[in-house]
C-alpha positions in Angstrom: -1.0 22.3 42.2 -3.6 24.7 43.4 -5.3 26.9 40.7 -5.7 30.7 41.3 -9.2 31.0 39.8 -9.2 34.8 40.5 -6.8 35.2 37.6 -9.7 34.1 35.3 -12.5 36.4 36.5 -14.3 37.8 33.5 -13.3 34.8 31.2 -15.8 32.3 29.8 -15.4 28.9 31.3 -16.7 25.6 29.8 -16.8 23.1 32.7 -17.2 19.4 32.4 -18.9 18.0 35.5 -18.1 14.8 37.3 -21.6 14.0 38.7 -23.6 14.1 35.6 -21.7 11.5 33.7 -24.1 8.7 33.3 -25.0 5.8 31.1 -28.2 5.8 29.1 -29.5 3.5 26.4 -29.8 4.4 22.7 -33.3 3.1 21.8 -32.4 2.9 18.1 -29.4 0.6 18.6 -30.2 -0.8 22.0 -26.6 0.0 23.0 -25.5 2.1 26.0 -23.7 5.4 25.7 -22.3 7.9 28.1 -23.6 11.5 28.5 -21.2 14.3 29.3 -22.7 17.4 30.9 -21.1 20.8 30.6 -21.8 24.1 32.4 -20.7 27.3 30.6 -20.6 30.9 31.7 -18.6 33.9 32.6 -16.6 33.5 35.8 -17.8 36.3 38.1 -16.7 35.3 41.6 -14.4 32.8 43.2 -15.0 31.1 46.6 -13.0 28.8 48.7 -15.3 25.9 47.8 -16.3 26.7 44.2 -16.8 29.0 41.3 -19.7 31.4 40.5 -20.6 31.7 36.8 -23.1 34.0 35.0 -24.8 33.1 31.8 -27.9 33.9 29.8 -30.7 31.5 29.1 -34.0 32.4 27.4 -33.0 36.1 27.6 -32.6 35.9 31.4 -29.4 36.1 33.5 -28.7 32.9 35.4 -26.1 32.5 38.1 -24.5 29.1 38.6 -22.4 27.9 41.6 -20.1 25.0 40.7 -18.4 23.3 43.7 -14.7 22.5 43.1 -15.5 18.8 43.8 -17.9 18.8 40.8 -15.3 19.9 38.3 -13.6 17.4 36.0 -12.2 19.7 33.4 -12.3 23.4 32.5 -11.8 25.1 29.2 -11.0 28.9 29.5 -12.0 31.3 26.7 -11.0 35.0 26.3 -14.1 36.0 24.4 
């Protein structure tokens, strides 16, 4: 199935990324745990090879390009 991302322009996306899954050590228990990295923002544009998000960090607008190959899972919000 191919997703038509243009249907979701203007919606808030919370994207779980493939690449930034990684194992790290908890220094208190000396046990490994896995980190999950998310990218969140309003979908502003859709490209053949990825999605373009806009978000605010430290009172500045930040644009984020997320290649389709980096996306593991997407939550879509109508906020």
